[in-house]
Short mmCIF file of C-alpha atoms in Angstrom, two decimals:
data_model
loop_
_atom_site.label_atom_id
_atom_site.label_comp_id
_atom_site.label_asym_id
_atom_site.label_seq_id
_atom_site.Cartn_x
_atom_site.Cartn_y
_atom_site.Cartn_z
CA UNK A 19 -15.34 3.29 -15.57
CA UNK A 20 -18.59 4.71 -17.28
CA UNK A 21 -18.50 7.55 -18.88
CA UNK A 22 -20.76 10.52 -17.09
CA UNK A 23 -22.37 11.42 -20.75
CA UNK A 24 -23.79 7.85 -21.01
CA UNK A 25 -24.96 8.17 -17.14
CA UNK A 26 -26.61 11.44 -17.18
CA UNK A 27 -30.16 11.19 -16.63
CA UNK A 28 -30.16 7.23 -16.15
CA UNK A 29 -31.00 5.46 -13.14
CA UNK A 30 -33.91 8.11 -11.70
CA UNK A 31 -35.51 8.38 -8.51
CA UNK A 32 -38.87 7.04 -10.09
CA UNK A 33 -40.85 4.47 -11.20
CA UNK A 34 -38.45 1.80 -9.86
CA UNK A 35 -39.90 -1.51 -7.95
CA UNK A 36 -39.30 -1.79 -4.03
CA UNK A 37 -36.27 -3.39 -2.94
CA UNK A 38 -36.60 -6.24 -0.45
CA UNK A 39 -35.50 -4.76 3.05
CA UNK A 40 -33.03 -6.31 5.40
CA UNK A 41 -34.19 -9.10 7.53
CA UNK A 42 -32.07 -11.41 9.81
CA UNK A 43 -32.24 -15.43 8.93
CA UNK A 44 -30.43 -18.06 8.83
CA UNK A 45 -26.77 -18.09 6.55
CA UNK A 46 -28.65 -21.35 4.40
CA UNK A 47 -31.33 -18.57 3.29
CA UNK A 48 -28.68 -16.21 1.81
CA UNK A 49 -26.91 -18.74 0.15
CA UNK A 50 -23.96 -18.67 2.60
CA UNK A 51 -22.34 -21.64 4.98
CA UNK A 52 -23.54 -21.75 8.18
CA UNK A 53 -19.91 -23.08 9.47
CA UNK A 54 -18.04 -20.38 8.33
CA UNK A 55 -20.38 -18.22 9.65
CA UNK A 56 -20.14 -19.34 12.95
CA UNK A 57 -16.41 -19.34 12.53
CA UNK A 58 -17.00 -15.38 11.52
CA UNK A 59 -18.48 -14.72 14.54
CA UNK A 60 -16.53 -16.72 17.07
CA UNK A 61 -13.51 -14.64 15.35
CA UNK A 62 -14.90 -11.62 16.24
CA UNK A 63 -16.02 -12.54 19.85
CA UNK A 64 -12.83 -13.72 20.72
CA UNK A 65 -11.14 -9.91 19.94
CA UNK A 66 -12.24 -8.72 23.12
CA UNK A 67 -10.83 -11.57 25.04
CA UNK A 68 -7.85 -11.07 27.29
CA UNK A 69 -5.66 -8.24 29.33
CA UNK A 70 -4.88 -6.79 25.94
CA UNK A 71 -7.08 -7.28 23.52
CA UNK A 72 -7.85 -6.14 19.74
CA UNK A 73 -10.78 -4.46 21.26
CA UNK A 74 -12.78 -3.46 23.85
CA UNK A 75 -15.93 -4.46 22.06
CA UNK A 76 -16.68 -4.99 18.64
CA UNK A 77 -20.12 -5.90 16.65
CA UNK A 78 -20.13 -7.65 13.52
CA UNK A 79 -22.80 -7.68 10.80
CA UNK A 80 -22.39 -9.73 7.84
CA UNK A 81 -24.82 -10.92 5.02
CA UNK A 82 -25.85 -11.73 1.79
CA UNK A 83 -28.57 -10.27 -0.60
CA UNK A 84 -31.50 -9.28 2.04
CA UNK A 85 -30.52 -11.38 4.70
CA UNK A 86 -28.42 -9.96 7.66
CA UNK A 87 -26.77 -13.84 8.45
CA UNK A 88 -24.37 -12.69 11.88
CA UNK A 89 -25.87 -9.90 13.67
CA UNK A 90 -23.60 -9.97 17.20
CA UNK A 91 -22.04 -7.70 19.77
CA UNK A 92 -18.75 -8.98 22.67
CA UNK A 93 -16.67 -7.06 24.93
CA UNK A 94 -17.07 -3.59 26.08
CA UNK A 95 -18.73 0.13 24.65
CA UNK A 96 -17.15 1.48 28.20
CA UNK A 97 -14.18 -0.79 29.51
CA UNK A 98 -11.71 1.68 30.74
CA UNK A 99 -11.61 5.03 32.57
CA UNK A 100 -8.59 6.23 30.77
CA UNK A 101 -4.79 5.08 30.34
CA UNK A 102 -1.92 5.30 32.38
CA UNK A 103 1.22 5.52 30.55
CA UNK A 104 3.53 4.75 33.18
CA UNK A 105 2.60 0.71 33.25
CA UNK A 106 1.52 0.94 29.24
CA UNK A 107 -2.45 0.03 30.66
CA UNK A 108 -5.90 0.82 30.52
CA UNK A 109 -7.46 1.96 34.01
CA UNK A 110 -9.72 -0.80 34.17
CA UNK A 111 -13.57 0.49 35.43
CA UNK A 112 -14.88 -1.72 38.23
CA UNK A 113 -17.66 -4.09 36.24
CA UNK A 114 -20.48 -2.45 38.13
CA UNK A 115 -19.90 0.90 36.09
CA UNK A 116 -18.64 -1.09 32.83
CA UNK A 117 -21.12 -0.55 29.23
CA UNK A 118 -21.62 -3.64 27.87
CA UNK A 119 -21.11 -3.52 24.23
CA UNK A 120 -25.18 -4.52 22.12
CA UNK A 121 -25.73 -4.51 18.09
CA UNK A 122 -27.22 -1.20 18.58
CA UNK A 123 -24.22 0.70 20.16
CA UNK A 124 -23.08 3.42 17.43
CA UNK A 125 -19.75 4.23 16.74
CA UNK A 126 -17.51 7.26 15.51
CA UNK A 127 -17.18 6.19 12.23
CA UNK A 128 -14.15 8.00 11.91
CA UNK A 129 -12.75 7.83 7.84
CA UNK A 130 -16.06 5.32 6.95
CA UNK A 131 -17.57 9.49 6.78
CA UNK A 132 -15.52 9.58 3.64
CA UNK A 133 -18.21 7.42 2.10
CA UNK A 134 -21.11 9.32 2.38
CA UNK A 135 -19.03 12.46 1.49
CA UNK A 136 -18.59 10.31 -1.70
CA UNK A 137 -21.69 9.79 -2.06
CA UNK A 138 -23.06 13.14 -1.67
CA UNK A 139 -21.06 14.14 -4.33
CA UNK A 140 -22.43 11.77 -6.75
CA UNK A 141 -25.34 12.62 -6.12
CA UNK A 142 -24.66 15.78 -7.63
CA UNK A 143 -22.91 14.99 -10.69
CA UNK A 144 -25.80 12.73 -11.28
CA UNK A 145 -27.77 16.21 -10.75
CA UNK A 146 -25.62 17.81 -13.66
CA UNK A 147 -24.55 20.11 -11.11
CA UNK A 148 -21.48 19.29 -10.26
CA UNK A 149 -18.66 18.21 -12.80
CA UNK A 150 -16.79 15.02 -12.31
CA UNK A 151 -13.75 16.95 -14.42
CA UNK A 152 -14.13 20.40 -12.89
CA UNK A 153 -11.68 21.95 -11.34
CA UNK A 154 -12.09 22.61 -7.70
CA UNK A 155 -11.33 26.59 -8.72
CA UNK A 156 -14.36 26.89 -10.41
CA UNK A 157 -16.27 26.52 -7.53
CA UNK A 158 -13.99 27.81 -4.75
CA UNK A 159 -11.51 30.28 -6.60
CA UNK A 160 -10.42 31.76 -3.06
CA UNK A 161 -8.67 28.23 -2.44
CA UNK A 162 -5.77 29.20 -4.10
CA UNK A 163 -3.47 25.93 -3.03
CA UNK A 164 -5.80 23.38 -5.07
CA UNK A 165 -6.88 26.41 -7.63
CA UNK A 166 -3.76 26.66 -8.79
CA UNK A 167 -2.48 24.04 -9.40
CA UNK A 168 -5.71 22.60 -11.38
CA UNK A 169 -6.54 20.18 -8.99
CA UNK A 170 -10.25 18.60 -10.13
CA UNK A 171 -13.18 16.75 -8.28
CA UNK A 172 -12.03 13.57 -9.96
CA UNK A 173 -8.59 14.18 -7.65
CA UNK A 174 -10.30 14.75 -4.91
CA UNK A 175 -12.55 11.79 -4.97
CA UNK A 176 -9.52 9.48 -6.05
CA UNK A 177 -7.00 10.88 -3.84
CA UNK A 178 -5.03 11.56 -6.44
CA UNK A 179 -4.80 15.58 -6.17
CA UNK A 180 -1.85 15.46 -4.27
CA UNK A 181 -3.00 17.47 -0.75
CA UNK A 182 -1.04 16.57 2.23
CA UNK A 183 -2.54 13.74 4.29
CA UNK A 184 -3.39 16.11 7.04
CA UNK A 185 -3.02 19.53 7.93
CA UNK A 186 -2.72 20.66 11.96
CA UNK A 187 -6.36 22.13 12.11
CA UNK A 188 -6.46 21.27 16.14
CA UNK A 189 -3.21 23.75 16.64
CA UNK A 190 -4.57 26.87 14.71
CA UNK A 191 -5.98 29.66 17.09
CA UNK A 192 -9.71 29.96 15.64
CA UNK A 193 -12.07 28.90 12.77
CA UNK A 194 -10.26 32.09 10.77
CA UNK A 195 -6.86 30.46 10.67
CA UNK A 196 -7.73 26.70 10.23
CA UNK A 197 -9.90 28.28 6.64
CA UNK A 198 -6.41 30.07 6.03
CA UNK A 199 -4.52 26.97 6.62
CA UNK A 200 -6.51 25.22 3.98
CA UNK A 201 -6.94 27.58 1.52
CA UNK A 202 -3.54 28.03 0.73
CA UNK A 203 -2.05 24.76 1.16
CA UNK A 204 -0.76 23.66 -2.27
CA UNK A 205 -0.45 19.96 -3.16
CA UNK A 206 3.06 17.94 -2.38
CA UNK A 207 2.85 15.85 -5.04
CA UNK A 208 1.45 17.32 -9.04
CA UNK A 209 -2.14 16.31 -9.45
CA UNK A 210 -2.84 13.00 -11.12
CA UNK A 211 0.50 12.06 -10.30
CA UNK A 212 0.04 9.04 -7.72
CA UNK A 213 -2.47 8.18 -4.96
CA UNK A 214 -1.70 9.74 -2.00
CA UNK A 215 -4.73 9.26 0.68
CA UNK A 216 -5.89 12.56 2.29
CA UNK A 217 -8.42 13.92 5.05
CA UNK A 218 -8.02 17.21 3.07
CA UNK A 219 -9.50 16.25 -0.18
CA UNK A 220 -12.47 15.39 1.84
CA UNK A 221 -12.26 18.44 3.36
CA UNK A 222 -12.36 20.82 0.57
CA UNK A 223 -15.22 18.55 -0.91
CA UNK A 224 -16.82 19.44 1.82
CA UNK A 225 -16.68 22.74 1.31
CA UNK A 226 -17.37 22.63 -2.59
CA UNK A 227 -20.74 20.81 -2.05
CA UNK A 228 -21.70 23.27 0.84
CA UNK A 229 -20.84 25.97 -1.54
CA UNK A 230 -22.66 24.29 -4.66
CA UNK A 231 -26.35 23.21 -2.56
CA UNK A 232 -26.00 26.24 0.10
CA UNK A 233 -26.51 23.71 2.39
CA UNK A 234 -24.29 22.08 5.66
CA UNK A 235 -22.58 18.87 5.12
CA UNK A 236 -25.00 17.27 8.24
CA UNK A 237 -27.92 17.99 6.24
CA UNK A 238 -26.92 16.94 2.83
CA UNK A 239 -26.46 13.34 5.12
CA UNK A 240 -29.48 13.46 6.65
CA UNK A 241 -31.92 14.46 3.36
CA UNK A 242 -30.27 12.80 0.82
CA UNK A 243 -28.66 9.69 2.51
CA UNK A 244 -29.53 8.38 5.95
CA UNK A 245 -33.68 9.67 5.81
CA UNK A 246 -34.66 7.94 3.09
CA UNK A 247 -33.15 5.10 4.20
CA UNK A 248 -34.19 5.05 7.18
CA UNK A 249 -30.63 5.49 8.84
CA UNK A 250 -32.57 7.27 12.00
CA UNK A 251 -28.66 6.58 14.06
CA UNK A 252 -26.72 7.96 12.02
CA UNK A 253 -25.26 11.36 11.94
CA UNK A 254 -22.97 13.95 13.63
CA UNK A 255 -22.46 13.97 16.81
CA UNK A 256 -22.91 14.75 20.58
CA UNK A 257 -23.62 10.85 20.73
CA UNK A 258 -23.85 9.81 24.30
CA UNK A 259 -24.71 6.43 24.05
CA UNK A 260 -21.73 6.06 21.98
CA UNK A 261 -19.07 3.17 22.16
CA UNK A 262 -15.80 5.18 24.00
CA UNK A 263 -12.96 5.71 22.09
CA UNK A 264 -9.39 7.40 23.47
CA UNK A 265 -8.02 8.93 26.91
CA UNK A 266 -6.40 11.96 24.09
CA UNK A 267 -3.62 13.44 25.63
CA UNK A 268 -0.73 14.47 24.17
CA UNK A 269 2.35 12.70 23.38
CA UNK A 270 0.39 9.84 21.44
CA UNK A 271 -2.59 12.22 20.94
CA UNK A 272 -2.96 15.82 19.12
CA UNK A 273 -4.39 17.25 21.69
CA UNK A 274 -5.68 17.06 25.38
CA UNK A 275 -9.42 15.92 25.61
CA UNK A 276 -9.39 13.16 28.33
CA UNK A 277 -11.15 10.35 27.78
CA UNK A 278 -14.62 10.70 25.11
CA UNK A 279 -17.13 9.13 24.41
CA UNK A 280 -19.86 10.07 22.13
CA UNK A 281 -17.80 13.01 20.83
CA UNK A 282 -15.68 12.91 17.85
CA UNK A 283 -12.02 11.21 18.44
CA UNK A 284 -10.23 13.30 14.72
CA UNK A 285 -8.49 15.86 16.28
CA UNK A 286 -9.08 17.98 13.33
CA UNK A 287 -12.78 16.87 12.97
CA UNK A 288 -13.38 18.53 16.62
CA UNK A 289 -11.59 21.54 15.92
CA UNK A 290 -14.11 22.07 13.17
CA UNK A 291 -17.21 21.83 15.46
CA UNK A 292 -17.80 17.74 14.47
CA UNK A 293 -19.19 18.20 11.16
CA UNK A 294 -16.71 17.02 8.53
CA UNK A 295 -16.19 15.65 5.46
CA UNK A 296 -13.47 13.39 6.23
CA UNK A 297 -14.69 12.08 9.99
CA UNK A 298 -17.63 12.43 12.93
CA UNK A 299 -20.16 10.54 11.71
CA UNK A 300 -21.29 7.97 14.59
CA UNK A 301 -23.74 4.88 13.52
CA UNK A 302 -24.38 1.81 13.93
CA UNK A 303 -23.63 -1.91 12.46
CA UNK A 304 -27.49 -1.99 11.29
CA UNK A 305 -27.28 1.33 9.76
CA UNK A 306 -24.48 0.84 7.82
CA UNK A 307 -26.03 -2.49 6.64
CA UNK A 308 -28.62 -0.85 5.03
CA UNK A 309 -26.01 1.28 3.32
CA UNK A 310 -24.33 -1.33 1.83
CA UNK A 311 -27.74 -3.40 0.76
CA UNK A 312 -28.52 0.24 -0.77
CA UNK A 313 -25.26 0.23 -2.58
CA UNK A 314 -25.46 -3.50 -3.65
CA UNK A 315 -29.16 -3.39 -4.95
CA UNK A 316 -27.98 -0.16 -7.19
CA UNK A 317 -28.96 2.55 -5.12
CA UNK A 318 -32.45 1.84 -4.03
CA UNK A 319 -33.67 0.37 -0.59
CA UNK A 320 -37.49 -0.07 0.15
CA UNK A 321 -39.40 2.58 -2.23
CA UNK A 322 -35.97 4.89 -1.46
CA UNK A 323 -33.54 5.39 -4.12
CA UNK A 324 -30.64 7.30 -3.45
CA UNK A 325 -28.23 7.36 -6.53
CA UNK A 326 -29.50 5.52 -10.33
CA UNK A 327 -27.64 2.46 -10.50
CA UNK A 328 -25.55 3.59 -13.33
CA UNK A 329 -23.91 5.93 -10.60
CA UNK A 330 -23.79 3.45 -7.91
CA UNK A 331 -21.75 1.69 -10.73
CA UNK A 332 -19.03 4.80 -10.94
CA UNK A 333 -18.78 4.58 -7.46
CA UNK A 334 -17.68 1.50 -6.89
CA UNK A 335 -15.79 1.10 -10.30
CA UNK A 336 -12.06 0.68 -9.60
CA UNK A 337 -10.34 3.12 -8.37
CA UNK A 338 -13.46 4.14 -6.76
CA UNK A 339 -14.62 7.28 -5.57
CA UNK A 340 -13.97 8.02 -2.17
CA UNK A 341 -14.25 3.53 -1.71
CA UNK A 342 -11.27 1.70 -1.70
CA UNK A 343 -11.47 -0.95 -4.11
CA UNK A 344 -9.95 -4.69 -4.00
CA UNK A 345 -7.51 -4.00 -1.02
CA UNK A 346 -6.54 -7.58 0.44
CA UNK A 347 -4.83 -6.04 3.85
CA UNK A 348 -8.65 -5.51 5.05
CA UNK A 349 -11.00 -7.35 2.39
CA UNK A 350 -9.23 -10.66 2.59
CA UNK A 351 -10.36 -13.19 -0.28
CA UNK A 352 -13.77 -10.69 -0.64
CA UNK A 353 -10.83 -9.01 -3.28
CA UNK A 354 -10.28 -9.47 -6.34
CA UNK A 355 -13.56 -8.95 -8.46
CA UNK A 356 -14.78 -5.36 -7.29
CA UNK A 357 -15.18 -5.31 -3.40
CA UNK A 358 -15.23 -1.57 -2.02
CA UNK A 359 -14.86 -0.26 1.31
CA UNK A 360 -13.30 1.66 3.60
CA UNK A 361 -11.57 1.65 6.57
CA UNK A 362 -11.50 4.19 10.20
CA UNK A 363 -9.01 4.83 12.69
CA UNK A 364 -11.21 3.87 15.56
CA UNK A 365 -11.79 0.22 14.86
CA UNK A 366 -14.44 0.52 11.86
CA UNK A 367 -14.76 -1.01 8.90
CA UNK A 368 -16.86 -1.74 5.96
CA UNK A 369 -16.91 -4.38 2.56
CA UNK A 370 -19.26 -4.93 0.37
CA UNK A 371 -18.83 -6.76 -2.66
CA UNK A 372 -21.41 -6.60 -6.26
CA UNK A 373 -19.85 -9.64 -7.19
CA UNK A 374 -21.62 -11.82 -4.55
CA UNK A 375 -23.88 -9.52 -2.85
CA UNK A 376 -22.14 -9.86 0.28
CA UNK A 377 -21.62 -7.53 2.94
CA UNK A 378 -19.42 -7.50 6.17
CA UNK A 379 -19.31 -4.36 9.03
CA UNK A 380 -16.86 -4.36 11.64
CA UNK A 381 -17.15 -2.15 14.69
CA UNK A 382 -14.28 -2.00 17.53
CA UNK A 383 -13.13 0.46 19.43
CA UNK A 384 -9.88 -0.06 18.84
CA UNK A 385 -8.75 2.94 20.64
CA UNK A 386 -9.92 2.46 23.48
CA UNK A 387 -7.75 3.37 25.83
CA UNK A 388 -5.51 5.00 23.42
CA UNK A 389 -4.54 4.80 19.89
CA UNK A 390 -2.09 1.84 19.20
CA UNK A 391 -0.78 0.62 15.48
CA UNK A 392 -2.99 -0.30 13.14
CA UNK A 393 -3.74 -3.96 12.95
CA UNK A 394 -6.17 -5.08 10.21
CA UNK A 395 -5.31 -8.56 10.65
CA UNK A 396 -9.19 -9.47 12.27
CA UNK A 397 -10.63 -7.68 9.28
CA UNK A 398 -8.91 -9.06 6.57
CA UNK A 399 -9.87 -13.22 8.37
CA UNK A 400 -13.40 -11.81 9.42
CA UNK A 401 -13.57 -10.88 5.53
CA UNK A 402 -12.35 -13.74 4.35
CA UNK A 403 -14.45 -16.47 6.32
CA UNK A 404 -17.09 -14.16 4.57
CA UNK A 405 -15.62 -14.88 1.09
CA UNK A 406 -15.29 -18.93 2.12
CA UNK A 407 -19.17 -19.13 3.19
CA UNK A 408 -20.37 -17.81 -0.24
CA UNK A 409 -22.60 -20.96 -2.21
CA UNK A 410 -22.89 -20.67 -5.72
CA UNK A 411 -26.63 -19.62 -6.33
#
């Protein structure tokens, strides 16, 4: 990983050339094999198929460089009108009153939000504001659990500060006791210890960069990510046109929503209003393929630059901040030079890999009716028909 006092004050915001935009083609233009392209996005289609399927609808966008080469929606935004548990099934709608499921449906993004939390934060150590190193005390002393015990903005971004996973925000009586809750919970495990994945590191970095800019985590989004990119759907929600996610009840649920649909599905996300740093960010497959180009052409899309490449660089580095980094259970044969992504609990996904320039998104909802195990078995095949279409250039 490079080391932040070679990066500071690299990679500016000016006096860089344009970077060529998105545009769909043909795979051939991008360098990529138009058979296992089509195989891509036959594999995707048929996850809708059937009484039970992977999902009710997904879209897939996949590409190389500036061309978007499989740009397709199947299935179902709306399929159901909630579950019944007593014959394990989805109440099916009648067709009539059925969403179809288009490339420009957004989606709770669920734990992909972790990436532009991430990001965000970067941002600001590339600022010199904000201290890769420092500990999380120094900027929120009254957080005694992570104070403490020294926990650092390097743990945080690396899930490595050893928070519990999750902490029952959605039970707590008002806003007062869910701040108690995490201000005094103490890590499990002793920081830099082992990686141990966590909504609440995402949550207190929340927190420290609201603290740090004075400004709401929605905004730090929408000024210093998603407008000058040009990401006009993305952002927090309400989201009506929104692909539907769960009928939450309780037992499989947290708590007892009914069935939603352009509201956030984290149960602890909602109980914080829908603005946080670990989930309820909706977008959609275009969106987030500007993201990734972003990412992949070192920060900069169009005349917009969003991070100096240099930082784009520690992002991505292994173990990556906030990305996960080589992980074959999603990324397929994309790992194993550098790919990063992320995956969330609704259906969504996202690789993109420096290496070869390639990008894949993978919208479902997955949950829809309800929450089932995880199976990452389409993303990690959808990934690597990706890796299998790549030409030498």
């Amino acid at each position: 990983m490079p080391s932040l006092a070679g990066l500071r004050g690299r990679g500016g915001r000016s006096g860089q050339l344009s970077v060529p935009r998105l545009r769909v083609d043909a795979p051939e233009r991008a360098g990529l094999d138009p058979e296992q392209m089509a195989l891509l996005a036959r594999g995707v289609r048929g996850l809708t198929a059937g009484e039970r399927p992977w999902a009710a609808g997904t879209v897939v966008v996949a590409g190389r460089g500036p061309v978007i080469a499989v740009r397709e929606a199947a299935g179902w935004a709306v399929r159901y009108a909630g579950y019944d548990p007593e014959t394990d099934r989805g109440v099916e709608l009648p067709p009539a009153e059925r969403v179809p499921m288009t490339v420009d449906t957004p989606f709770d993004l669920a734990s992909l939000t972790k990436l532009f939390t991430s990001v965000a934060a970067v941002q600001q150590i590339e600022r010199g504001t904000l201290g890769m190193d420092a500990r999380v005390g120094a900027y929120l002393p009254e957080f005694r659990g992570a104070a403490e015990h020294g926990v650092t903005v390097r743990h945080l971004l690396t899930h490595t500060s050893g928070l519990p996973a999750e902490l029952p925000l959605y039970d707590c009586a008002d806003n007062a006791e869910r701040l108690a809750l995490l201000r005094d919970r103490g890590p499990v495990a002793a920081p830099g210890e082992r990686h141990l994945y966590s909504d609440v590191n995402m949550l207190l970095l929340q927190r420290l960069l609201e603290r740090l800019t004075g400004r709401t985590l929605d905004v730090l989004f929408h000024t210093g990510i998603t407008r000058p990119l040009g990401m006009d759907s993305t952002g927090f929600g309400p989201c009506p046109g929104a692909a539907a996610t769960e009928d939450q009840r309780r037992p499989w649920a947290k708590a007892d929503r009914g069935m939603l649909r352009g509201v956030v599905h984290d149960e602890n996300a909602w109980a914080l209003g829908g603005v946080a740093g670990h989930a309820g960010l909706f977008s959609t497959g275009s969106d987030l393929a500007v993201f990734c180009r972003a990412l992949l052409a070192g920060g900069a899309y169009g005349p917009a630059r969003i991070l100096g490449s240099d930082f784009v660089e520690l992002l991505l580095a292994a173990p990556g901040l906030g990305f996960a980094v080589d992980q074959p259970w999603f990324m397929g044969e994309l790992a194993g030079h550098g790919a990063a992504g992320h995956t969330g609990f609704t259906g969504t996904s996202l690789v993109l890999d420096p290496a070869t320039g390639t990008f894949l998104i993978l919208l479902a909802n997955t949950v829809h009716p309800r929450r089932r195990p995880p199976d990452s078995t389409p993303r990690r095949d959808a990934a690597t028909r990706l890796a299998r279409a790549v030409r030498p250039t």
